[in-house]
mmCIF file of C-alpha atoms in Angstrom:
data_model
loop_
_atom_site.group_PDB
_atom_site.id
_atom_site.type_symbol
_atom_site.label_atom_id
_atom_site.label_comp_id
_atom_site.label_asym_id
_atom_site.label_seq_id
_atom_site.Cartn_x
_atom_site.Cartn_y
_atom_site.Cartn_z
ATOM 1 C CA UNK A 360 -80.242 -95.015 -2.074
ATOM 2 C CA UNK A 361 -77.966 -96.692 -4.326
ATOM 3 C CA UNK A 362 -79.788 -95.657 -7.033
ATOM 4 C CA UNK A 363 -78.480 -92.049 -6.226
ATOM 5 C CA UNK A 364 -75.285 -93.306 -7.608
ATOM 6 C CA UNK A 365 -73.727 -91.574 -10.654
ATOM 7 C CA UNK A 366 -72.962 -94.128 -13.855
ATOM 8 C CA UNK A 367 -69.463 -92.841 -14.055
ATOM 9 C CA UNK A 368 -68.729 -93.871 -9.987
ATOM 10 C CA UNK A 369 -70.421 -97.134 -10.616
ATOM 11 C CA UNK A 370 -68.173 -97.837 -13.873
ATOM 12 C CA UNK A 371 -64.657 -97.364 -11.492
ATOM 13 C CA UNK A 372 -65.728 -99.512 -9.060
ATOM 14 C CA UNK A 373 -66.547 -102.320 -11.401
ATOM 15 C CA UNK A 374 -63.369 -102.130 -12.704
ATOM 16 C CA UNK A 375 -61.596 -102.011 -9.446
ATOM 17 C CA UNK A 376 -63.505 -105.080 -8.660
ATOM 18 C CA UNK A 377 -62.146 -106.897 -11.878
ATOM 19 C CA UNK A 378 -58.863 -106.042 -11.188
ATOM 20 C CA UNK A 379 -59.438 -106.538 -7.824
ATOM 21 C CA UNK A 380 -60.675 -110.372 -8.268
ATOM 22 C CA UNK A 381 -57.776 -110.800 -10.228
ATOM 23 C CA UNK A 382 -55.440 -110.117 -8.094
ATOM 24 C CA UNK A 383 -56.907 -111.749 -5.489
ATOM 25 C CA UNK A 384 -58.372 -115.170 -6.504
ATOM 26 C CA UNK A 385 -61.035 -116.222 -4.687
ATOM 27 C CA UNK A 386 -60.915 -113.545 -1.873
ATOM 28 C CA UNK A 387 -64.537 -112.596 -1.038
ATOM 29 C CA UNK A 388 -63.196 -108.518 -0.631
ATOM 30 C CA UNK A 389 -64.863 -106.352 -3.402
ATOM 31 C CA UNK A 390 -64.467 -102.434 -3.495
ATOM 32 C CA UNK A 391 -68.386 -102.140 -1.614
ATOM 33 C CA UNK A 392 -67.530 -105.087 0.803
ATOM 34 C CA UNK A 393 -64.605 -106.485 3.466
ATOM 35 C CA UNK A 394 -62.995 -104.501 5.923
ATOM 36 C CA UNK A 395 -60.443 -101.922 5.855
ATOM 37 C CA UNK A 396 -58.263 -100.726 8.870
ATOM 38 C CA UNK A 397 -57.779 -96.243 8.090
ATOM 39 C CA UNK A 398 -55.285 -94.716 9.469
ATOM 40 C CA UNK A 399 -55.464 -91.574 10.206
ATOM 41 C CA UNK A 400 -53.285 -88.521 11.772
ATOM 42 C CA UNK A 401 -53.737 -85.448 13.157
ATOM 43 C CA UNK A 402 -57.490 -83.708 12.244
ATOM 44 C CA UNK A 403 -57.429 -86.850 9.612
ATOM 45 C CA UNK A 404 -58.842 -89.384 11.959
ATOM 46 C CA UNK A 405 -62.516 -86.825 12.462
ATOM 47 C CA UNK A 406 -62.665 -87.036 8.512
ATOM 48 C CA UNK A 407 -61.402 -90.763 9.031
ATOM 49 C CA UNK A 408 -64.511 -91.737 10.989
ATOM 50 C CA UNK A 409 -67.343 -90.168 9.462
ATOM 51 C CA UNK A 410 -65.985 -91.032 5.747
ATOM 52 C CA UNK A 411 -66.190 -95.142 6.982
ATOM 53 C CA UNK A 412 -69.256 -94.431 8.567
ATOM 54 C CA UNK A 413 -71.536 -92.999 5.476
ATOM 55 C CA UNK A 414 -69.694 -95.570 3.114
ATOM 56 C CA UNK A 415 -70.334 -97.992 5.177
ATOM 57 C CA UNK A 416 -73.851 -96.425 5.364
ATOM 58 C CA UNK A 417 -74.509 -97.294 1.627
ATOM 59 C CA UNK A 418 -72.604 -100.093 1.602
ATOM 60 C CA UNK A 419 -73.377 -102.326 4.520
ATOM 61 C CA UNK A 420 -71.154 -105.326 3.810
ATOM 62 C CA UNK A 421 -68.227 -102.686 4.205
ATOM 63 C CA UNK A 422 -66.020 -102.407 7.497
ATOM 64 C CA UNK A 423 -64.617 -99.375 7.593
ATOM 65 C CA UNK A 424 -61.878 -99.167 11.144
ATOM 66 C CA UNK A 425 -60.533 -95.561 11.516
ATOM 67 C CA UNK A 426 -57.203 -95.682 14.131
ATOM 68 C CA UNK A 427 -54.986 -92.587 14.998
ATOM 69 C CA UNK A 428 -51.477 -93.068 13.727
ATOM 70 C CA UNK A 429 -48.716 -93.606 16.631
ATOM 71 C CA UNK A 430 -45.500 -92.685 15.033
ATOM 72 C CA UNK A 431 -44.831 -93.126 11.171
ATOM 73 C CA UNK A 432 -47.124 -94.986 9.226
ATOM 74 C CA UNK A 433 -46.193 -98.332 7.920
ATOM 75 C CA UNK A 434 -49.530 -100.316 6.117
ATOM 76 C CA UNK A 435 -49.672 -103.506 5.814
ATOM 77 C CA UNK A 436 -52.157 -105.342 3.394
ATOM 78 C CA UNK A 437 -56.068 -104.456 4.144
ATOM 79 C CA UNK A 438 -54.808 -101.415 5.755
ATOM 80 C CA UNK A 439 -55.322 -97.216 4.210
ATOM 81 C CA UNK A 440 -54.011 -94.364 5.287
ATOM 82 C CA UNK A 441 -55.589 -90.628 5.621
ATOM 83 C CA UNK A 442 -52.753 -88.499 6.214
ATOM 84 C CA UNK A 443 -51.267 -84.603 5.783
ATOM 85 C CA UNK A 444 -47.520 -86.104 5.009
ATOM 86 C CA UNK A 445 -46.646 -88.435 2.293
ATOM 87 C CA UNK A 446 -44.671 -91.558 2.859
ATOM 88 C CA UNK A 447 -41.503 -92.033 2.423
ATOM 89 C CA UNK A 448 -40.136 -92.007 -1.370
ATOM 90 C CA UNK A 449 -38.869 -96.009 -1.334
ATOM 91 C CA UNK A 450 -42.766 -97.047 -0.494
ATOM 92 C CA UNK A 451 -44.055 -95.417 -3.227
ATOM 93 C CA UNK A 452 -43.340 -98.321 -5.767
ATOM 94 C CA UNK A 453 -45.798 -100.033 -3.742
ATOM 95 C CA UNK A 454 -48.577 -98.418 -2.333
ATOM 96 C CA UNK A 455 -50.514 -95.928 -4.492
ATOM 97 C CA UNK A 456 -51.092 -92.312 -2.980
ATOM 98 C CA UNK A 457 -53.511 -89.764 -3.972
ATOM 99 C CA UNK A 458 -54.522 -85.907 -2.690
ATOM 100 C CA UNK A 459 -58.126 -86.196 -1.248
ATOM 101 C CA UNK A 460 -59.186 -82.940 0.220
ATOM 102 C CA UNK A 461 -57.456 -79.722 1.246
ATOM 103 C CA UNK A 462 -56.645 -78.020 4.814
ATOM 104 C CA UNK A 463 -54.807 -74.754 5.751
ATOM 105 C CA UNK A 464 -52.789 -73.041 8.337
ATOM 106 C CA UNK A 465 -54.594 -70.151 9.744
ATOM 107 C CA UNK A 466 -53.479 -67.762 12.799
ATOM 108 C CA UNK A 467 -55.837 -66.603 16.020
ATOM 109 C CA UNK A 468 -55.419 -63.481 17.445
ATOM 110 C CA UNK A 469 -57.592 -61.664 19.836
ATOM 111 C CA UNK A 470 -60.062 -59.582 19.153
ATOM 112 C CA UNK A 471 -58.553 -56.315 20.488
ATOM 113 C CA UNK A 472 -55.246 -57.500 18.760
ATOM 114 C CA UNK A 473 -54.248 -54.282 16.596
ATOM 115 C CA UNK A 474 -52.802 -56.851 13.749
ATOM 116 C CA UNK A 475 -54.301 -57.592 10.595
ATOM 117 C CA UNK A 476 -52.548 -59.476 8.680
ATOM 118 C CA UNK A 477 -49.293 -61.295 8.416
ATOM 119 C CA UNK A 478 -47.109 -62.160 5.508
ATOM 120 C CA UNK A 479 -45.514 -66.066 5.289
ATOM 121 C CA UNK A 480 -42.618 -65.113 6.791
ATOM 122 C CA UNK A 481 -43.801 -63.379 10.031
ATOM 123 C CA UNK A 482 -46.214 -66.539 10.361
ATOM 124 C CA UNK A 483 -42.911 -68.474 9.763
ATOM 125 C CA UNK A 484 -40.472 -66.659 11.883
ATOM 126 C CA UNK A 485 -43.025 -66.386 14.674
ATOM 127 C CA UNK A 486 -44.434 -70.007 14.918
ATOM 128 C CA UNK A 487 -40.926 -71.347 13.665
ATOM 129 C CA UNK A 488 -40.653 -75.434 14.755
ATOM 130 C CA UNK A 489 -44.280 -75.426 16.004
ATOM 131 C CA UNK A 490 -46.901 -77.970 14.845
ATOM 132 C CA UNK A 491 -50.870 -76.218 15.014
ATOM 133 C CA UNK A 492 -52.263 -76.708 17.774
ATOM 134 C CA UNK A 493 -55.300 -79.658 18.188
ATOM 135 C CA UNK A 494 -57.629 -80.660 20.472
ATOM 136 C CA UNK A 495 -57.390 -80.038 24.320
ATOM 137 C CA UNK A 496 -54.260 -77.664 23.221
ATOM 138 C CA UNK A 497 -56.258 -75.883 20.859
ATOM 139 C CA UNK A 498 -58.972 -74.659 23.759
ATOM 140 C CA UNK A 499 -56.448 -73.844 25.980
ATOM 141 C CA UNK A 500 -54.312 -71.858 23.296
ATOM 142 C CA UNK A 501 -57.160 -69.992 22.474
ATOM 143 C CA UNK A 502 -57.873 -68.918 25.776
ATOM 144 C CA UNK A 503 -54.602 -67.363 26.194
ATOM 145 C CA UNK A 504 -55.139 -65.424 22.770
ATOM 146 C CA UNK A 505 -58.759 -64.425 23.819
ATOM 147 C CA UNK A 506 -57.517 -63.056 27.424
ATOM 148 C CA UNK A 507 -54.502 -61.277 25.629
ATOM 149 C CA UNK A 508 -52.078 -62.996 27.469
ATOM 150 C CA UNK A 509 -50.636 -64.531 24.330
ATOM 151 C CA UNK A 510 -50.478 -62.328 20.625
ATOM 152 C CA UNK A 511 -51.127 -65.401 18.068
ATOM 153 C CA UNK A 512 -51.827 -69.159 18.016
ATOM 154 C CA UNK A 513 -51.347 -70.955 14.691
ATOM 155 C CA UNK A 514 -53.639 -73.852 13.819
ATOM 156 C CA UNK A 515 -55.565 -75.978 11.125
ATOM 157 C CA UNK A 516 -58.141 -74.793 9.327
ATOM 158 C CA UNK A 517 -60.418 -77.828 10.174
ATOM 159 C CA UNK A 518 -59.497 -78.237 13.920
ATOM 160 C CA UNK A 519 -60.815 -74.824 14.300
ATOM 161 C CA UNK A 520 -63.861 -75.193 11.992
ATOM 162 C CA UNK A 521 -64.963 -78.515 14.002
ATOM 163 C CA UNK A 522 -63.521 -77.593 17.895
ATOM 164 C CA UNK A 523 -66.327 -75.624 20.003
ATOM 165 C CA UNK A 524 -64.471 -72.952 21.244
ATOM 166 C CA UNK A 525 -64.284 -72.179 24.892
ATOM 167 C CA UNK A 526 -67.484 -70.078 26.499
ATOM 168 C CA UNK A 527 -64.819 -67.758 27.191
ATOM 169 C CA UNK A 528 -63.252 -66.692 24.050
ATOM 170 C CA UNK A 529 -66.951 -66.665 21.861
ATOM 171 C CA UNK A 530 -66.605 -63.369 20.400
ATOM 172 C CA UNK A 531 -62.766 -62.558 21.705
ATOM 173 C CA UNK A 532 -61.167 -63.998 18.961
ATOM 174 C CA UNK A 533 -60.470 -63.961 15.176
ATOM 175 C CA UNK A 534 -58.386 -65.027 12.197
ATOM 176 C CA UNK A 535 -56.640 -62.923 10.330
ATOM 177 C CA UNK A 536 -55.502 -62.840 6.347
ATOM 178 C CA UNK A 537 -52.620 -64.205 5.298
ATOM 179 C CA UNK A 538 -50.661 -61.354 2.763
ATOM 180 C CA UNK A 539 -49.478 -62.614 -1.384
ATOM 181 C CA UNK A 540 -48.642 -60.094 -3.598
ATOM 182 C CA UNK A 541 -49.812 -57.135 -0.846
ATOM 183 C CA UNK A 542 -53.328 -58.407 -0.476
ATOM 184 C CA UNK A 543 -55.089 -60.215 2.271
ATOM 185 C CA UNK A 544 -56.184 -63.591 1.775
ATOM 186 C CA UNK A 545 -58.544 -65.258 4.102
ATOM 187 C CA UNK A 546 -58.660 -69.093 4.781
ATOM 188 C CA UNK A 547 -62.539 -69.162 2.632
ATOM 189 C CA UNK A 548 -62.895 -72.793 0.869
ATOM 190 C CA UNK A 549 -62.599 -71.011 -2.383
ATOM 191 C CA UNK A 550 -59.400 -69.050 -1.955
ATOM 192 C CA UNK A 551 -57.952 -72.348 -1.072
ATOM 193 C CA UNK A 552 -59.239 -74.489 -4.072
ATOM 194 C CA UNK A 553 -58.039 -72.243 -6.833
ATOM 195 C CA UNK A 554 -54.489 -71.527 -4.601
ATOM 196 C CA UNK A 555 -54.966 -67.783 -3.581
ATOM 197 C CA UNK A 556 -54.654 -68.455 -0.043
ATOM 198 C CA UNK A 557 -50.553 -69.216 0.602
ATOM 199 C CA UNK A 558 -50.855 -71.673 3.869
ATOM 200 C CA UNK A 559 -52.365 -74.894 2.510
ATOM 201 C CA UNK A 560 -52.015 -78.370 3.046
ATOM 202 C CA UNK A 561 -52.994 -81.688 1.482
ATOM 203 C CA UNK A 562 -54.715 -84.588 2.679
ATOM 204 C CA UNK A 563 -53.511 -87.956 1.271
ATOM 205 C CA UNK A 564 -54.882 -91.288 0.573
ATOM 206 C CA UNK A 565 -52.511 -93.795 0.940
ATOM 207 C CA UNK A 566 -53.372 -97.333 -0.342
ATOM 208 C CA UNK A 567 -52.290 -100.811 -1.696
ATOM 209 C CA UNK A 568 -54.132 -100.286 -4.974
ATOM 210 C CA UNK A 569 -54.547 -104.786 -5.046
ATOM 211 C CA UNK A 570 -56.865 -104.152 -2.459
ATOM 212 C CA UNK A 571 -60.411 -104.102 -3.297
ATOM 213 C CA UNK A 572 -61.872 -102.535 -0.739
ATOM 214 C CA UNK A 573 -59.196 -99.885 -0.426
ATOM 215 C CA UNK A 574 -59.466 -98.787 -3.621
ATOM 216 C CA UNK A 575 -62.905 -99.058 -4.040
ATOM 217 C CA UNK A 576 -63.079 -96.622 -0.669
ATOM 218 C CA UNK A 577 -60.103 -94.231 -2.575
ATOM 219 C CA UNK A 578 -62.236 -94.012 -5.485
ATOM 220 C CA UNK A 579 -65.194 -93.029 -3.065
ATOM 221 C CA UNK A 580 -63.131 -90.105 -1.358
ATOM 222 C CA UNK A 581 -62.406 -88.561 -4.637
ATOM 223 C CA UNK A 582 -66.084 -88.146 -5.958
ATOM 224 C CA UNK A 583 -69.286 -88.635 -3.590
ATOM 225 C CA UNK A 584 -66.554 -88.652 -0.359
ATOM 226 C CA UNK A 585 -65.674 -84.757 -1.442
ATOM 227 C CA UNK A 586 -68.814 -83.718 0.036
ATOM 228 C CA UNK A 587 -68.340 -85.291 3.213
ATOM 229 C CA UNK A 588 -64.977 -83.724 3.841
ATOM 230 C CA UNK A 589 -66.583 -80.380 3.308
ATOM 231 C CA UNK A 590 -68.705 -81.407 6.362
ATOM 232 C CA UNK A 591 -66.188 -81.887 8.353
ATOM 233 C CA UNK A 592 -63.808 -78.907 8.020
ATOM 234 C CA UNK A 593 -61.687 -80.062 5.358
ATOM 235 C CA UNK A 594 -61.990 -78.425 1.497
ATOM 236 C CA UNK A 595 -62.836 -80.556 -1.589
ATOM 237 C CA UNK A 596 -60.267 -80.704 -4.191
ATOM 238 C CA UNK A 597 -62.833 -78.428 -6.278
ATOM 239 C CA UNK A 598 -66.089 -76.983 -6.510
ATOM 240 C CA UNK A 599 -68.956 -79.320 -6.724
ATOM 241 C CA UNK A 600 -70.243 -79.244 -9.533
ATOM 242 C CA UNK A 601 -73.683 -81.492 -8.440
ATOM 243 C CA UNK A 602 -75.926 -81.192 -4.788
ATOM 244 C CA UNK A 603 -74.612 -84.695 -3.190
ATOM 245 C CA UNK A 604 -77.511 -85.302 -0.678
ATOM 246 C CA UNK A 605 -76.201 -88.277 1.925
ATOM 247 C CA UNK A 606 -78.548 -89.451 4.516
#
């Protein structure tokens, strides 16, 4: 399997390793080896857990942890991060951050709901203070918009892509386009890579760049790890421009 491995991936993390030993004398952590606590918020910690699982699947001597976030996030050494808000501005000296993988705001209606499309500021005004909906929330929100009792629900992109939706609302409810410059943009992985669609958000990688195995994982999420967010609702930073096959 390792074999699979493109020359340019396996050049990085050599050089994260020298750096790494550097830094860090005689510790036995190496970008393919240690562990690594991820924390992850929001529709993050899904990605969170299958990205440490295949890495880990190539790389066997590597512990990957994925942990929802409870509050802000504060890291601590031999801990990451996987989340949709940067840190605050006086950690940044520190800690090294980096955009992984895209998501987007989308909005549910019902089926039978005579709207078909919104502009930013109707989705602003009319979901004004409101955080997308996830999980539990998200089924029972779209229930509401399925049965009509409720015009719109606003949520991510890759909640909605990765939640089975209630045997209710199959077939009762879609999204609609979002409107820039007149036209109607829909949420498709393309119209968010090259910016079209107006509601996107970024996934960050937040990491103490000392850290082997934190960077070595960063450097994964950037290149073979762009697949696996595509398999898990979130959008690659770009098109791929090879066929990534992970076992």
């Amino acid at each position: 399997m390792h074999n699979l491995l493109l020359k340019p991936f396996f050049i990085s993390l050599f050089l994260i390793a020298a750096l790494s030993s550097c830094r860090r004398g005689e510790d036995p952590e190496t970008p393919i080896s240690g562990k690594l606590t991820l924390i992850a918020d929001g529709a993050g910690i899904h990605a969170a857990r299958i990205q440490g699982e295949v890495f880990s699947r190539y790389y066997p001597d590597a512990f990957i942890q994925a942990v929802p976030a409870e509050g802000s996030v504060q890291l601590r050494r031999g801990q990451a991060a996987l989340i949709s808000r940067k840190p605050q501005q006086d950690s940044l000296a520190v800690l090294r951050i980096e955009p992984v993988a895209y998501d987007a705001l989308v909005v549910l209606v019902g089926i039978r709901n005579p709207v078909s499309a919104m502009t930013v500021t109707e989705v602003s005004s009319i979901f004004q203070g409101l955080r997308p909906f996830a999980g539990e929330a998200l089924a029972e929100q779209v229930r509401l918009v399925s049965s009509g009792r409720q015009m719109a629900t606003l949520v991510l992109r890759s909640e909605y892509v990765e939640s089975a939706l209630p045997d209710e609302a199959e077939g009762r409810v879609k999204l609609i386009p979002i409107l820039k410059q007149g036209k109607g943009v829909f949420p498709d992985p393309e119209q968010i890579m090259n910016g079209s669609y107006p509601l996107v958000t970024t996934l960050y990688y937040v990491y103490y760049p000392g850290d082997g195995l934190a960077a070595g994982f960063g450097a994964w999420l950037t290149d073979r790890g762009q697949s696996v967010f595509a398999r898990s609702g979130f959008v690659p930073l770009s098109e791929q421009s090879r066929t990534i096959i992970l076992n």
